Tab-separated table of C-alpha atoms in Angstrom:
chain	number	residue	atom	x	y	z
A	1230	MET	CA	-12.365	-13.742	5.720
A	1231	ALA	CA	-11.071	-15.261	8.926
A	1232	ILE	CA	-8.605	-13.760	11.327
A	1233	VAL	CA	-7.232	-16.358	13.645
A	1234	GLN	CA	-4.733	-16.259	16.428
A	1235	ALA	CA	-1.684	-18.238	15.460
A	1236	PRO	CA	-0.581	-20.919	17.879
A	1237	ARG	CA	1.864	-19.842	20.553
A	1238	ALA	CA	4.275	-22.353	19.041
A	1239	VAL	CA	5.106	-19.859	16.293
A	1240	SER	CA	8.849	-19.686	15.984
A	1241	THR	CA	10.389	-16.523	17.356
A	1242	THR	CA	13.910	-17.290	16.319
A	1243	ALA	CA	15.654	-14.018	15.657
A	1244	PRO	CA	16.305	-13.266	11.996
A	1245	PRO	CA	19.901	-13.186	10.880
A	1246	ARG	CA	19.826	-9.382	10.728
A	1247	ALA	CA	18.789	-6.600	13.040
A	1248	SER	CA	15.017	-6.307	13.441
A	1249	ARG	CA	15.148	-2.755	12.045
A	1250	ASP	CA	16.734	-2.855	8.617
A	1251	THR	CA	17.563	0.687	7.523
A	1252	GLY	CA	18.068	-0.483	3.945
A	1253	ILE	CA	14.545	-1.926	3.824
A	1254	ASP	CA	13.155	1.265	5.354
A	1255	PHE	CA	14.940	3.338	2.708
A	1256	LEU	CA	13.611	1.124	-0.072
A	1257	ARG	CA	10.059	1.461	1.263
A	1258	ALA	CA	10.483	5.248	1.294
A	1259	LEU	CA	11.621	5.103	-2.341
A	1260	CYS	CA	8.513	3.073	-3.191
A	1261	VAL	CA	6.305	5.773	-1.691
A	1262	LEU	CA	8.195	8.407	-3.674
A	1263	GLY	CA	7.739	6.346	-6.846
A	1264	VAL	CA	3.969	6.108	-6.316
A	1265	VAL	CA	3.642	9.876	-5.876
A	1266	LEU	CA	5.722	10.568	-8.988
A	1267	LEU	CA	3.788	8.047	-11.075
A	1268	HIS	CA	0.393	9.455	-10.123
A	1269	ALA	CA	1.652	13.023	-10.517
A	1270	ILE	CA	2.789	12.477	-14.093
A	1271	MET	CA	-0.519	10.782	-14.944
A	1272	VAL	CA	-2.651	13.758	-13.874
A	1273	GLY	CA	-3.606	15.826	-16.885
A	1274	VAL	CA	-5.694	18.993	-17.113
A	1275	THR	CA	-6.740	20.950	-20.198
A	1276	VAL	CA	-9.292	23.678	-20.865
A	1277	THR	CA	-11.742	23.488	-23.781
A	1278	ASP	CA	-14.634	25.678	-24.879
A	1279	SER	CA	-16.915	23.654	-22.616
A	1280	GLY	CA	-14.664	24.087	-19.575
A	1281	PRO	CA	-11.832	22.258	-17.818
A	1282	VAL	CA	-11.163	18.620	-18.626
A	1283	PHE	CA	-9.340	16.301	-16.238
A	1284	ALA	CA	-7.887	13.178	-17.798
A	1285	ASN	CA	-5.256	10.486	-17.402
A	1286	ALA	CA	-2.300	11.939	-19.278
A	1287	SER	CA	-0.899	8.471	-19.995
A	1288	ASP	CA	-3.931	7.148	-21.890
A	1289	GLY	CA	-2.973	6.092	-25.401
A	1290	THR	CA	0.666	7.088	-25.023
A	1291	GLY	CA	3.785	5.101	-25.788
A	1292	TRP	CA	5.829	6.306	-22.824
A	1293	ILE	CA	3.794	4.814	-19.988
A	1294	ALA	CA	4.888	1.203	-20.668
A	1295	PRO	CA	8.665	1.775	-20.347
A	1296	LEU	CA	8.124	4.223	-17.490
A	1297	SER	CA	6.046	1.635	-15.635
A	1298	TRP	CA	9.095	-0.634	-15.524
A	1299	PHE	CA	10.767	1.909	-13.268
A	1300	LEU	CA	7.810	3.228	-11.276
A	1301	GLN	CA	5.690	0.096	-10.770
A	1302	VAL	CA	6.874	-0.485	-7.219
A	1303	MET	CA	3.766	-2.053	-5.677
A	1304	PRO	CA	5.056	-5.666	-5.894
A	1305	LEU	CA	8.180	-4.637	-3.988
A	1306	PHE	CA	6.074	-2.658	-1.494
A	1307	PHE	CA	4.051	-5.755	-0.603
A	1308	VAL	CA	7.211	-7.867	-0.324
A	1309	ILE	CA	8.580	-5.282	2.107
A	1310	GLY	CA	5.220	-5.268	3.881
A	1311	GLY	CA	5.530	-9.014	4.410
A	1312	PHE	CA	9.134	-8.654	5.581
A	1313	SER	CA	8.356	-5.916	8.102
A	1314	GLY	CA	5.027	-7.382	9.134
A	1315	LEU	CA	6.428	-10.807	9.993
A	1316	LEU	CA	9.259	-9.328	12.052
A	1317	ALA	CA	6.840	-7.033	13.893
A	1318	TYR	CA	4.492	-9.939	14.560
A	1319	ARG	CA	7.310	-12.071	15.943
A	1320	ARG	CA	8.535	-9.242	18.159
A	1321	MET	CA	4.998	-8.859	19.517
A	1322	HIS	CA	4.882	-12.593	20.306
A	1323	GLN	CA	8.185	-12.334	22.128
A	1324	ARG	CA	6.665	-9.609	24.305
A	1325	GLY	CA	3.600	-11.739	25.004
A	1326	GLY	CA	1.324	-10.095	22.453
A	1327	THR	CA	-1.415	-11.792	20.469
A	1328	ALA	CA	-2.544	-12.001	16.870
A	1329	ILE	CA	-5.656	-9.999	17.797
A	1330	GLY	CA	-3.459	-7.232	19.191
A	1331	PHE	CA	-1.333	-7.228	16.050
A	1332	VAL	CA	-4.352	-6.878	13.755
A	1333	ALA	CA	-5.887	-4.195	15.971
A	1334	GLY	CA	-2.659	-2.201	15.776
A	1335	ARG	CA	-2.647	-2.458	11.979
A	1336	VAL	CA	-6.297	-1.374	11.793
A	1337	HIS	CA	-5.520	1.779	13.754
A	1338	ARG	CA	-2.280	2.556	11.909
A	1339	LEU	CA	-3.966	2.281	8.499
A	1340	LEU	CA	-7.510	3.516	9.086
A	1341	ARG	CA	-7.008	6.343	11.585
A	1342	PRO	CA	-5.298	8.682	9.086
A	1343	ALA	CA	-7.737	7.487	6.402
A	1344	ILE	CA	-10.883	8.504	8.268
A	1345	PHE	CA	-9.577	12.050	8.669
A	1346	THR	CA	-8.620	12.309	4.996
A	1347	ILE	CA	-11.999	11.014	3.837
A	1348	ALA	CA	-13.762	13.491	6.124
A	1349	VAL	CA	-11.811	16.398	4.630
A	1350	ILE	CA	-12.578	15.189	1.098
A	1351	ALA	CA	-16.281	14.906	1.933
A	1352	LEU	CA	-16.248	18.496	3.195
A	1353	ALA	CA	-14.391	19.666	0.074
A	1354	LEU	CA	-16.885	17.945	-2.244
A	1355	ALA	CA	-19.785	19.493	-0.310
A	1356	LEU	CA	-18.254	22.970	-0.642
A	1357	LEU	CA	-17.696	22.475	-4.374
A	1358	THR	CA	-21.363	21.568	-4.707
A	1359	VAL	CA	-22.455	24.660	-2.755
A	1360	PHE	CA	-20.297	26.915	-4.927
A	1361	GLY	CA	-21.916	25.576	-8.079
A	1362	VAL	CA	-19.102	23.509	-9.554
A	1363	PRO	CA	-20.555	21.245	-12.271
A	1364	ALA	CA	-21.600	17.844	-10.974
A	1365	ASP	CA	-19.558	15.969	-13.585
A	1366	LEU	CA	-16.347	17.683	-12.437
A	1367	ILE	CA	-17.139	16.859	-8.806
A	1368	ALA	CA	-17.790	13.234	-9.767
A	1369	THR	CA	-14.490	13.112	-11.664
A	1370	ALA	CA	-12.627	14.523	-8.665
A	1371	GLY	CA	-14.265	11.962	-6.377
A	1372	PHE	CA	-13.423	9.131	-8.757
A	1373	ARG	CA	-9.790	10.216	-9.106
A	1374	TYR	CA	-9.433	10.516	-5.342
A	1375	GLY	CA	-10.873	7.075	-4.723
A	1376	GLN	CA	-8.744	5.187	-7.264
A	1377	PRO	CA	-5.591	4.858	-5.116
A	1378	LEU	CA	-7.619	3.655	-2.127
A	1379	TRP	CA	-7.476	0.104	-3.503
A	1380	PHE	CA	-4.060	-0.117	-1.872
A	1381	LEU	CA	-5.431	0.776	1.561
A	1382	GLY	CA	-8.088	-1.923	1.374
A	1383	VAL	CA	-5.794	-4.632	0.020
A	1384	PHE	CA	-2.946	-3.841	2.395
A	1385	LEU	CA	-5.354	-3.909	5.342
A	1386	LEU	CA	-6.643	-7.304	4.187
A	1387	CYS	CA	-3.122	-8.717	3.809
A	1388	GLN	CA	-2.007	-7.409	7.196
A	1389	ALA	CA	-5.171	-8.682	8.886
A	1390	LEU	CA	-4.486	-12.149	7.501
A	1391	LEU	CA	-0.778	-11.980	8.325
A	1392	PRO	CA	-1.020	-13.976	11.607
A	1393	LEU	CA	-2.839	-16.780	9.780
A	1394	LEU	CA	-0.422	-16.701	6.844
A	1395	ALA	CA	2.574	-16.518	9.181
A	1396	SER	CA	1.358	-19.647	10.949
A	1397	ALA	CA	0.974	-21.405	7.590
A	1398	HIS	CA	4.474	-20.245	6.638
A	1399	GLU	CA	5.897	-21.808	9.782
A	1400	ARG	CA	4.196	-25.141	9.087
A	1401	ALA	CA	4.587	-25.422	5.312
A	1402	PRO	CA	6.285	-22.419	3.702
A	1403	LEU	CA	6.649	-23.775	0.173
A	1404	ARG	CA	3.189	-25.332	0.012
A	1405	THR	CA	1.605	-22.120	1.278
A	1406	ILE	CA	3.209	-19.787	-1.225
A	1407	GLY	CA	2.781	-22.428	-3.949
A	1408	ALA	CA	-0.971	-22.552	-3.301
A	1409	LEU	CA	-1.192	-18.759	-3.507
A	1410	VAL	CA	0.776	-18.699	-6.770
A	1411	LEU	CA	-1.462	-21.401	-8.227
A	1412	ALA	CA	-4.562	-19.463	-7.200
A	1413	SER	CA	-3.230	-16.296	-8.866
A	1414	ILE	CA	-2.489	-18.069	-12.147
A	1415	THR	CA	-5.829	-19.905	-12.060
A	1416	VAL	CA	-7.683	-16.595	-11.804
A	1417	ASP	CA	-5.823	-15.281	-14.878
A	1418	VAL	CA	-6.601	-18.462	-16.834
A	1419	LEU	CA	-10.297	-18.335	-15.934
A	1420	ARG	CA	-10.479	-14.647	-16.771
A	1421	THR	CA	-8.976	-15.276	-20.207
A	1422	ALA	CA	-11.014	-18.408	-20.897
A	1423	THR	CA	-14.355	-16.904	-19.926
A	1424	GLY	CA	-13.776	-13.338	-21.062
A	1425	ILE	CA	-15.152	-12.123	-17.723
A	1426	ASP	CA	-12.734	-9.398	-16.654
A	1427	GLY	CA	-14.415	-9.119	-13.271
A	1428	LEU	CA	-12.899	-12.467	-12.270
A	1429	GLY	CA	-9.512	-10.771	-12.319
A	1430	PHE	CA	-10.372	-8.802	-9.204
A	1431	LEU	CA	-10.056	-12.006	-7.175
A	1432	ASN	CA	-6.340	-11.432	-7.597
A	1433	LEU	CA	-6.637	-8.341	-5.431
A	1434	ALA	CA	-6.306	-10.963	-2.716
A	1435	PHE	CA	-4.209	-13.747	-4.241
A	1436	VAL	CA	-1.498	-11.736	-6.040
A	1437	TRP	CA	-0.800	-9.347	-3.179
A	1438	MET	CA	-0.933	-12.063	-0.512
A	1439	THR	CA	1.573	-14.068	-2.548
A	1440	LEU	CA	3.964	-11.123	-2.654
A	1441	GLN	CA	3.519	-10.546	1.075
A	1442	GLN	CA	4.293	-14.231	1.583
A	1443	LEU	CA	7.470	-13.806	-0.465
A	1444	GLY	CA	8.510	-11.166	2.041
A	1445	PHE	CA	8.282	-13.801	4.793
A	1446	PHE	CA	11.097	-15.755	3.122
A	1447	LEU	CA	13.193	-12.600	3.075
A	1448	ALA	CA	12.438	-11.931	6.745
A	1449	ASP	CA	13.353	-15.397	8.016
A	1450	GLY	CA	16.610	-15.443	6.070
A	1451	SER	CA	15.607	-18.255	3.679
A	1452	ILE	CA	16.402	-16.196	0.580
A	1453	ASP	CA	19.679	-14.789	1.881
A	1454	ARG	CA	20.866	-18.315	2.709
A	1455	LEU	CA	20.652	-19.267	-0.949
A	1456	ALA	CA	23.817	-19.011	-3.019
A	1457	ARG	CA	24.180	-15.707	-4.854
A	1458	ARG	CA	24.164	-17.576	-8.155
A	1459	VAL	CA	20.777	-19.117	-7.317
A	1460	ARG	CA	19.283	-15.758	-6.364
A	1461	ALA	CA	20.634	-14.090	-9.499
A	1462	THR	CA	19.348	-16.933	-11.668
A	1463	ALA	CA	15.891	-16.652	-10.104
A	1464	GLY	CA	15.743	-12.926	-10.800
A	1465	ILE	CA	16.960	-13.218	-14.383
A	1466	THR	CA	14.594	-16.132	-15.078
A	1467	ALA	CA	11.634	-14.135	-13.733
A	1468	LEU	CA	12.599	-11.198	-15.943
A	1469	LEU	CA	12.930	-13.394	-19.042
A	1470	LEU	CA	9.580	-15.058	-18.346
A	1471	LEU	CA	8.009	-11.633	-17.956
A	1472	VAL	CA	9.368	-10.516	-21.330
A	1473	ALA	CA	8.138	-13.772	-22.868
A	1474	THR	CA	4.602	-13.164	-21.589
A	1475	PHE	CA	4.701	-9.755	-23.270
A	1476	ALA	CA	6.013	-11.208	-26.532
A	1477	PHE	CA	3.266	-13.860	-26.664
A	1478	GLY	CA	0.540	-11.396	-25.723
A	1479	ILE	CA	-0.272	-13.081	-22.415
A	1480	TYR	CA	0.240	-9.911	-20.392
A	1481	SER	CA	0.572	-6.250	-21.301
A	1482	PRO	CA	4.085	-4.733	-21.276
A	1483	ASP	CA	2.482	-1.816	-19.429
A	1484	LEU	CA	2.907	-2.859	-15.805
A	1485	ILE	CA	0.349	-0.280	-14.740
A	1486	ALA	CA	-2.254	-2.082	-16.854
A	1487	ASN	CA	-1.359	-5.300	-15.003
A	1488	ILE	CA	-2.509	-3.809	-11.724
A	1489	ASN	CA	-6.166	-3.195	-12.572
A	1490	PRO	CA	-7.042	-5.946	-12.045
A	1491	PRO	CA	-3.805	-7.519	-10.808
A	1492	THR	CA	-2.258	-10.304	-12.869
A	1493	ALA	CA	0.351	-12.941	-12.152
A	1494	ALA	CA	2.811	-10.822	-14.149
A	1495	LEU	CA	3.262	-8.847	-10.937
A	1496	LEU	CA	4.543	-12.008	-9.237
A	1497	LEU	CA	7.405	-12.137	-11.737
A	1498	VAL	CA	8.093	-8.460	-11.083
A	1499	GLY	CA	8.140	-9.192	-7.358
A	1500	ILE	CA	10.588	-12.080	-7.780
A	1501	ALA	CA	12.917	-9.932	-9.890
A	1502	HIS	CA	12.737	-7.101	-7.334
A	1503	THR	CA	13.318	-9.455	-4.403
A	1504	SER	CA	16.275	-11.083	-6.128
A	1505	LEU	CA	17.866	-7.700	-6.768
A	1506	LEU	CA	17.179	-6.591	-3.209
A	1507	SER	CA	18.667	-9.738	-1.695
A	1508	LEU	CA	21.824	-9.495	-3.799
A	1509	HIS	CA	22.464	-5.877	-2.797
A	1510	ARG	CA	21.149	-5.661	0.762
A	1511	GLU	CA	24.526	-5.031	2.352
A	1512	ARG	CA	25.317	-2.226	-0.075
A	1513	LEU	CA	21.821	-0.791	0.298
A	1514	GLU	CA	22.099	-0.854	4.077
A	1515	ARG	CA	25.412	0.999	4.021
A	1516	PHE	CA	24.009	3.608	1.659
A	1517	SER	CA	20.897	4.040	3.810
A	1518	ARG	CA	23.047	5.137	6.776
A	1519	ARG	CA	24.298	8.269	5.018
A	1520	PRO	CA	22.947	11.319	6.842
A	1521	ARG	CA	20.837	12.781	4.031
A	1522	VAL	CA	19.519	9.379	2.987
A	1523	ALA	CA	18.686	8.526	6.593
A	1524	ALA	CA	16.889	11.875	7.000
A	1525	PHE	CA	14.774	11.190	3.902
A	1526	THR	CA	13.964	7.699	5.154
A	1527	ALA	CA	13.027	8.938	8.615
A	1528	PHE	CA	10.763	11.625	7.163
A	1529	VAL	CA	8.814	9.168	5.005
A	1530	THR	CA	8.758	6.216	7.414
A	1531	VAL	CA	6.630	7.948	10.048
A	1532	ARG	CA	4.327	9.409	7.369
A	1533	THR	CA	3.970	6.581	4.858
A	1534	MET	CA	0.185	6.299	4.977
A	1535	THR	CA	-0.297	10.052	5.366
A	1536	ILE	CA	1.726	10.704	2.210
A	1537	TYR	CA	-0.152	8.000	0.333
A	1538	LEU	CA	-3.566	9.224	1.435
A	1539	TRP	CA	-2.900	12.897	0.754
A	1540	HIS	CA	-0.883	12.910	-2.452
A	1541	MET	CA	-3.940	12.485	-4.691
A	1542	PRO	CA	-5.943	15.318	-3.049
A	1543	VAL	CA	-2.862	17.507	-3.497
A	1544	LEU	CA	-2.660	16.578	-7.186
A	1545	LEU	CA	-6.377	17.238	-7.667
A	1546	LEU	CA	-5.997	20.618	-5.991
A	1547	MET	CA	-3.085	21.462	-8.270
A	1548	ALA	CA	-5.129	20.450	-11.318
A	1549	GLY	CA	-8.086	22.517	-10.147
A	1550	VAL	CA	-5.977	25.610	-9.458
A	1551	THR	CA	-4.325	25.242	-12.871
A	1552	ALA	CA	-7.718	25.054	-14.604
A	1553	VAL	CA	-9.098	28.055	-12.693
A	1554	TYR	CA	-6.013	30.115	-13.515
A	1555	ALA	CA	-6.322	29.251	-17.207
A	1556	LEU	CA	-10.009	30.226	-17.246
A	1557	VAL	CA	-9.553	33.483	-15.316
A	1558	ALA	CA	-6.422	34.600	-17.125
A	1559	GLY	CA	-7.594	33.396	-20.519
A	1560	ALA	CA	-4.404	31.399	-20.865
A	1561	SER	CA	-4.164	28.219	-22.883
A	1562	LEU	CA	-2.792	25.033	-21.419
A	1563	PRO	CA	-0.484	22.821	-23.497
A	1564	ALA	CA	-2.023	19.693	-24.970
A	1565	LEU	CA	-1.316	16.530	-23.021
A	1566	ASP	CA	1.853	14.750	-24.129
A	1567	SER	CA	2.964	17.760	-26.196
A	1568	ALA	CA	6.452	19.282	-26.014
A	1569	GLY	CA	5.092	22.169	-23.962
A	1570	TRP	CA	3.402	19.776	-21.558
A	1571	TRP	CA	6.616	17.815	-21.031
A	1572	ALA	CA	8.579	21.034	-20.523
A	1573	GLY	CA	6.376	21.817	-17.545
A	1574	ARG	CA	6.619	18.364	-15.961
A	1575	PRO	CA	9.740	19.000	-13.818
A	1576	LEU	CA	8.100	21.991	-12.103
A	1577	TRP	CA	4.813	20.103	-11.792
A	1578	LEU	CA	6.494	17.091	-10.160
A	1579	ALA	CA	8.606	19.213	-7.834
A	1580	THR	CA	5.534	21.168	-6.724
A	1581	ALA	CA	3.587	17.956	-6.143
A	1582	LEU	CA	6.354	16.538	-3.955
A	1583	ALA	CA	6.778	19.766	-1.976
A	1584	LEU	CA	3.074	20.250	-1.304
A	1585	THR	CA	2.565	16.598	-0.399
A	1586	ALA	CA	5.455	16.833	2.067
A	1587	LEU	CA	3.984	19.958	3.656
A	1588	VAL	CA	0.552	18.360	4.027
A	1589	ALA	CA	2.136	15.200	5.440
A	1590	VAL	CA	3.974	17.228	8.080
A	1591	ALA	CA	0.726	18.952	9.052
A	1592	PHE	CA	-1.218	15.695	9.494
A	1593	THR	CA	1.446	13.289	10.760
A	1594	ARG	CA	-0.146	13.105	14.200
A	1595	PHE	CA	-3.094	11.095	12.883
A	1596	GLU	CA	-0.706	8.329	11.853
A	1597	SER	CA	1.983	8.526	14.518
A	1598	GLN	CA	-0.044	8.727	17.726
A	1599	PRO	CA	-0.050	5.492	19.720
A	1600	ALA	CA	-2.938	3.117	19.146
A	1601	PRO	CA	-5.365	2.617	22.037
A	1602	SER	CA	-5.413	-0.626	23.958
A	1603	ALA	CA	-6.429	-3.418	21.610
A	1604	THR	CA	-9.551	-5.472	22.019
A	1605	THR	CA	-9.140	-9.032	23.229
A	1606	SER	CA	-12.264	-10.231	21.420
A	1607	MET	CA	-11.878	-12.231	18.234
A	1608	HIS	CA	-15.457	-11.399	17.289
A	1609	ARG	CA	-14.885	-7.640	17.612
A	1610	ILE	CA	-11.649	-7.600	15.617
A	1611	VAL	CA	-13.152	-9.662	12.769
A	1612	ILE	CA	-16.271	-7.492	12.521
A	1613	GLY	CA	-14.188	-4.338	12.891
A	1614	THR	CA	-11.751	-5.272	10.136
A	1615	LEU	CA	-14.594	-6.228	7.806
A	1616	SER	CA	-16.311	-2.918	8.562
A	1617	GLY	CA	-13.195	-0.980	7.584
A	1618	LEU	CA	-12.776	-3.015	4.403
A	1619	VAL	CA	-16.401	-2.460	3.377
A	1620	GLY	CA	-15.973	1.272	3.908
A	1621	ILE	CA	-12.988	1.391	1.560
A	1622	VAL	CA	-14.595	-0.890	-1.041
A	1623	LEU	CA	-17.680	1.326	-1.020
A	1624	LEU	CA	-15.602	4.304	-2.156
A	1625	LEU	CA	-13.908	2.218	-4.834
A	1626	VAL	CA	-17.074	0.694	-6.277
A	1627	LEU	CA	-19.556	3.565	-5.982
A	1628	GLY	CA	-17.098	6.439	-6.167
A	1629	THR	CA	-16.325	9.100	-3.597
A	1630	SER	CA	-19.221	11.488	-3.075
A	1631	VAL	CA	-20.479	13.277	0.008
A	1632	SER	CA	-22.939	10.479	0.761
A	1633	THR	CA	-20.560	7.552	0.165
A	1634	ALA	CA	-17.821	9.332	2.123
A	1635	LEU	CA	-20.130	9.773	5.119
A	1636	ILE	CA	-21.081	6.087	5.028
A	1637	ALA	CA	-17.396	5.118	4.741
A	1638	ILE	CA	-16.547	7.363	7.695
A	1639	ALA	CA	-19.206	5.626	9.797
A	1640	LEU	CA	-17.920	2.175	8.822
A	1641	ILE	CA	-14.274	3.049	9.432
A	1642	GLY	CA	-15.193	4.710	12.726
A	1643	ALA	CA	-16.891	1.480	13.747
A	1644	ALA	CA	-13.760	-0.460	12.754
A	1645	LEU	CA	-11.573	1.729	14.956
A	1646	ARG	CA	-13.970	1.441	17.872
A	1647	LEU	CA	-14.382	-2.328	17.586
A	1648	SER	CA	-10.617	-2.899	17.428
A	1649	SER	CA	-10.132	-0.989	20.676
A	1650	LEU	CA	-10.633	-2.312	24.187
A	1651	SER	CA	-14.311	-1.977	25.019
A	1652	THR	CA	-15.607	-0.521	28.261
A	1653	SER	CA	-16.917	-3.904	29.311
A	1654	GLN	CA	-13.499	-5.490	28.782
A	1655	ARG	CA	-11.556	-2.984	30.884
A	1656	PRO	CA	-12.632	-4.226	34.314
A	1657	THR	CA	-11.731	-7.737	33.185
A	1658	GLN	CA	-8.245	-6.541	32.303
A	1659	ARG	CA	-7.840	-4.816	35.686
A	1660	ALA	CA	-9.122	-7.889	37.475
A	1661	ARG	CA	-6.640	-10.067	35.606
A	1662	VAL	CA	-3.791	-7.810	36.669
A	1663	ALA	CA	-4.956	-7.963	40.285
A	1664	VAL	CA	-5.202	-11.772	40.232
A	1665	ASN	CA	-1.715	-12.118	38.736
A	1666	ALA	CA	-0.149	-9.572	41.086
A	1667	PRO	CA	2.518	-10.956	43.416
A	1668	VAL	CA	1.415	-11.701	46.974
A	1669	PRO	CA	3.275	-9.600	49.573
A	1670	ALA	CA	5.660	-11.580	51.720
């Protein structure tokens, strides 16, 4: 991976809309809500003669595929990430900031709340071990916790590469996104031809970077300048192509299945979402200004990563408490996907949302506090970003245990330290200020 500082010639022409789009912010908040609801409905817990069993409630069901069409919001989230990221990067350039400073800010915004969450999880797993909880249940809890962390790693990668990709967008927008699309499709073709599913994980980079790049076109007004008929045609065509890939067995109609590993089907989802967003932005923006809607948006916006990082621990805690209650009280839990199970879903989802909100309020400060002064060293920011990525990948590949969590904490801590202004750099900064200070008359 290379993180490069884009040339100062990057265009800073103001986008056709205000830099803070309340409609986009509201849509991002809805995406976060959709992720929590999707994961909440997939958490299943039952009690057998051998003890509690935690499982994915959607496995082997017929309802997950149609539901995924409504709750698979990750393509739109990365489009919005590209939209917001490009505008933020341009604003930083206008204020004299650098690509290194932008990446350092993203490292702190994403990894600072993560290191605290991982530390708490490590402590919880250690306590479960001390209290004699079976090792297989602890391993399952660690695995379930670590699954959603793929987003943190991929989003950090995309944001770290944003200055480089923004520069490429300025020089050759169509060729850049075309190359990313071609790379995504090539990975799918090679995966199918060779039967090596592991090749598909290359699209953790290509698919999500492509969708982020699509957000650049939304940010610079290129999409909105197209005729409404063109935008509508693009969205409908993407949807029809998506259905065709399902009909011919190219991709699964379950959009959740198309995320692990990612497939080019998500690009078609992203195009359809972006088309719909572009056609209704004015209406969405007006709706987002309503007091209650604006309050919801404001609540989520300052806690986006905190909500994402904590919703799975909350769900695991709910599952654990449910299992303990069933064992102590001798109560039976409804079978997954049964009528009784579905009857309890509204209360389960409402509880998950309420508890996640409460935890997010308690830990907002880890996300919202200002980042320290950014390093000015390209070497430090590259090594730091890679260190953070390795820490997250470690939890994904090896699972979250006390030992892997401690190693991840060390790596993420190093990332935060390396992305900050070092002690040796501070005198240089003060000296530069003194040299550039105006001479008294």
